[in-house]
Amino acid sequence: MSTLEKKKDKEEDEEIVEKIDLEQLKEEKEVSEEKLKLIKASIEGLEITEEDLKATMPIVAISSKEDISKEQRAVLEVEFEDSLPKWVKAPWMYIRPKKESQVESWLESWSAIVLDHSRIFVIHIININELRSEFPFKNSKVSKRLTIEQVREIVDQLVKQNIAKWLDEKTKTRARIYWKANEEWADELLDFMIETGRVVEIHSLFDLTQLEEKWSNLPADDLILVCEMLVEKKVARWLNKDKTIIQFEADKVF
């Protein structure tokens, strides 16, 4: 994006915020004093402290299987194991094929399991060291375990397909797994707001992370991107220049 385009976007954001009628907002919406303070500061161009802004920012968290209860985990483990192909019991599948003609198929088979594992356990960011300690990547029944390099190559396969992205290109230990596209998350978030009646409320990004939905623990950057997609569709708008408080346009979604 050019400097001119960035300047234009910034001016458009400021213009949108300046058009907000604070009194009408207070009258029509249930909005906390903390949010009103930030919205007013954005309108008036006042300085906002990091501490004030922090209260509206999404939490930076990495989801894992430990984030769910033992009962939930047990149910998901059964679902995951039921989804596994029979070949996980074959010791030879833990050995990278020597014939290049067979490597692609081997990578595709394992990358599909990484994708299913992330989807079923609702994990958006994986650590390959932790992943290879999980079944079936570590399979005590056949005394086999994928190596770090094997797991790395398997994730690379997902990266090539634009289904994953390394978060640390040099070490390649953490990766964002896109088992569902951000466009789909945007649709689901809006549907949830409509179905629960929250579409008439004002939300901070932090509020969204507390709703215990599958999109609630999206990485912060992705959650912002998902909200931005709804803003671009004209079904929501940012209420502050820092883009941490969002209002859904109820009259445009019904």
Coordinates of C-alpha atoms in Angstrom, one line a residue, residues 11-148:
E11 CA -8.5 10.1 6.8
E12 CA -11.5 7.9 6.0
D13 CA -11.2 6.2 9.5
E14 CA -11.1 9.6 11.2
E15 CA -14.1 10.9 9.2
I16 CA -16.1 7.8 10.2
V17 CA -15.3 8.3 13.9
E18 CA -16.1 12.0 13.7
K19 CA -19.6 11.3 12.4
I20 CA -20.5 9.3 15.5
D21 CA -23.2 11.0 17.5
L22 CA -22.2 10.3 21.1
E23 CA -25.5 11.4 22.7
Q24 CA -27.5 9.2 20.3
L25 CA -25.1 6.3 21.0
K26 CA -25.7 6.7 24.8
E27 CA -29.4 6.9 24.3
E28 CA -29.8 3.9 21.9
K29 CA -27.1 1.5 23.1
E30 CA -26.0 -0.1 26.3
V31 CA -22.5 1.1 26.4
S32 CA -20.1 1.2 29.4
E33 CA -18.5 4.4 30.6
E34 CA -15.1 3.0 29.8
K35 CA -16.0 2.5 26.1
L36 CA -17.7 5.9 26.0
K37 CA -14.6 7.5 27.3
L38 CA -12.5 5.9 24.5
I39 CA -15.0 6.7 21.8
K40 CA -15.2 10.4 22.9
A41 CA -11.4 10.6 23.0
S42 CA -11.3 9.3 19.4
I43 CA -13.9 11.8 18.3
E44 CA -12.1 14.7 20.0
G45 CA -8.6 13.6 19.0
L46 CA -7.5 13.3 22.6
E47 CA -4.6 11.1 23.7
I48 CA -5.6 7.7 24.9
T49 CA -3.4 5.9 27.5
E50 CA -2.2 2.4 26.8
E51 CA -3.8 1.2 30.0
D52 CA -7.3 2.5 28.8
L53 CA -6.8 1.0 25.4
K54 CA -5.6 -2.3 26.8
A55 CA -9.0 -3.0 28.4
T56 CA -10.5 -3.2 24.9
M57 CA -7.8 -5.2 23.1
P58 CA -8.2 -8.9 22.3
I59 CA -6.2 -11.2 24.5
V60 CA -3.2 -12.8 23.0
A61 CA -3.6 -16.4 23.8
I62 CA -2.6 -19.7 22.3
S63 CA -5.3 -22.3 22.5
S64 CA -4.4 -25.8 23.5
K65 CA -6.1 -29.1 24.5
E66 CA -5.5 -28.0 28.1
D67 CA -7.9 -25.1 27.7
I68 CA -10.9 -27.5 27.9
S69 CA -12.3 -29.6 30.7
K70 CA -11.3 -33.3 31.1
E71 CA -14.8 -34.3 30.1
Q72 CA -14.8 -32.2 26.9
R73 CA -11.3 -33.4 26.1
A74 CA -12.3 -37.0 26.4
V75 CA -15.2 -36.5 24.0
L76 CA -13.1 -34.7 21.5
E77 CA -10.3 -37.4 21.7
V78 CA -12.9 -40.1 20.9
E79 CA -14.1 -37.9 17.9
F80 CA -10.5 -37.4 16.7
E81 CA -9.5 -41.0 17.0
D82 CA -12.6 -42.1 15.2
S83 CA -11.6 -39.8 12.3
L84 CA -8.2 -41.3 12.0
P85 CA -7.4 -43.6 9.0
K86 CA -6.4 -47.2 9.7
W87 CA -2.9 -46.6 8.5
V88 CA -1.9 -44.8 11.7
K89 CA -1.4 -48.4 13.1
A90 CA 1.2 -49.1 10.4
P91 CA 4.8 -48.5 11.5
W92 CA 5.9 -47.8 8.0
M93 CA 3.8 -44.6 7.8
Y94 CA 6.2 -43.1 10.4
I95 CA 9.1 -43.4 7.9
R96 CA 9.4 -40.8 5.2
P97 CA 9.4 -42.6 1.8
K98 CA 12.6 -42.9 -0.1
K99 CA 10.9 -42.6 -3.4
E100 CA 10.1 -39.0 -4.3
S101 CA 7.1 -40.2 -6.1
Q102 CA 5.6 -41.4 -2.8
V103 CA 6.6 -38.4 -0.7
E104 CA 3.7 -36.1 -1.8
S105 CA 1.1 -38.7 -0.9
W106 CA 2.8 -39.3 2.5
L107 CA 2.8 -35.5 3.2
E108 CA -0.8 -35.2 2.2
S109 CA -1.9 -38.0 4.5
W110 CA -0.2 -36.6 7.5
S111 CA -1.1 -32.9 6.8
A112 CA -4.7 -33.9 6.7
I113 CA -4.4 -35.3 10.2
V114 CA -2.7 -32.1 11.5
L115 CA -5.6 -30.2 10.0
D116 CA -8.2 -32.5 11.7
H117 CA -6.4 -32.4 15.0
S118 CA -6.4 -28.5 14.9
R119 CA -10.1 -28.4 13.9
I120 CA -11.5 -30.9 16.3
F121 CA -9.6 -29.5 19.3
V122 CA -10.1 -25.8 18.1
I123 CA -6.4 -25.0 18.0
H124 CA -5.4 -22.1 15.9
I125 CA -1.7 -22.0 16.7
I126 CA 0.4 -25.2 16.9
N127 CA 3.8 -25.8 18.4
I128 CA 5.4 -28.7 16.6
N129 CA 7.3 -29.9 19.7
E130 CA 4.0 -30.2 21.5
L131 CA 2.2 -31.7 18.5
R132 CA 4.7 -34.6 18.1
S133 CA 4.0 -35.6 21.7
E134 CA 0.3 -36.1 20.8
F135 CA -1.3 -39.3 19.4
P136 CA -0.9 -40.3 16.6
F137 CA 2.2 -38.3 15.9
K138 CA 3.6 -40.2 18.8
N139 CA 2.2 -43.7 18.7
S140 CA 3.3 -45.9 21.6
K141 CA 1.3 -48.8 20.2
V142 CA 3.7 -49.2 17.4
S143 CA 6.7 -47.6 19.2
K144 CA 6.9 -44.9 16.6
R145 CA 7.1 -41.1 16.6
L146 CA 7.5 -38.5 13.9
T147 CA 10.7 -36.5 14.1
I148 CA 10.8 -32.7 14.3

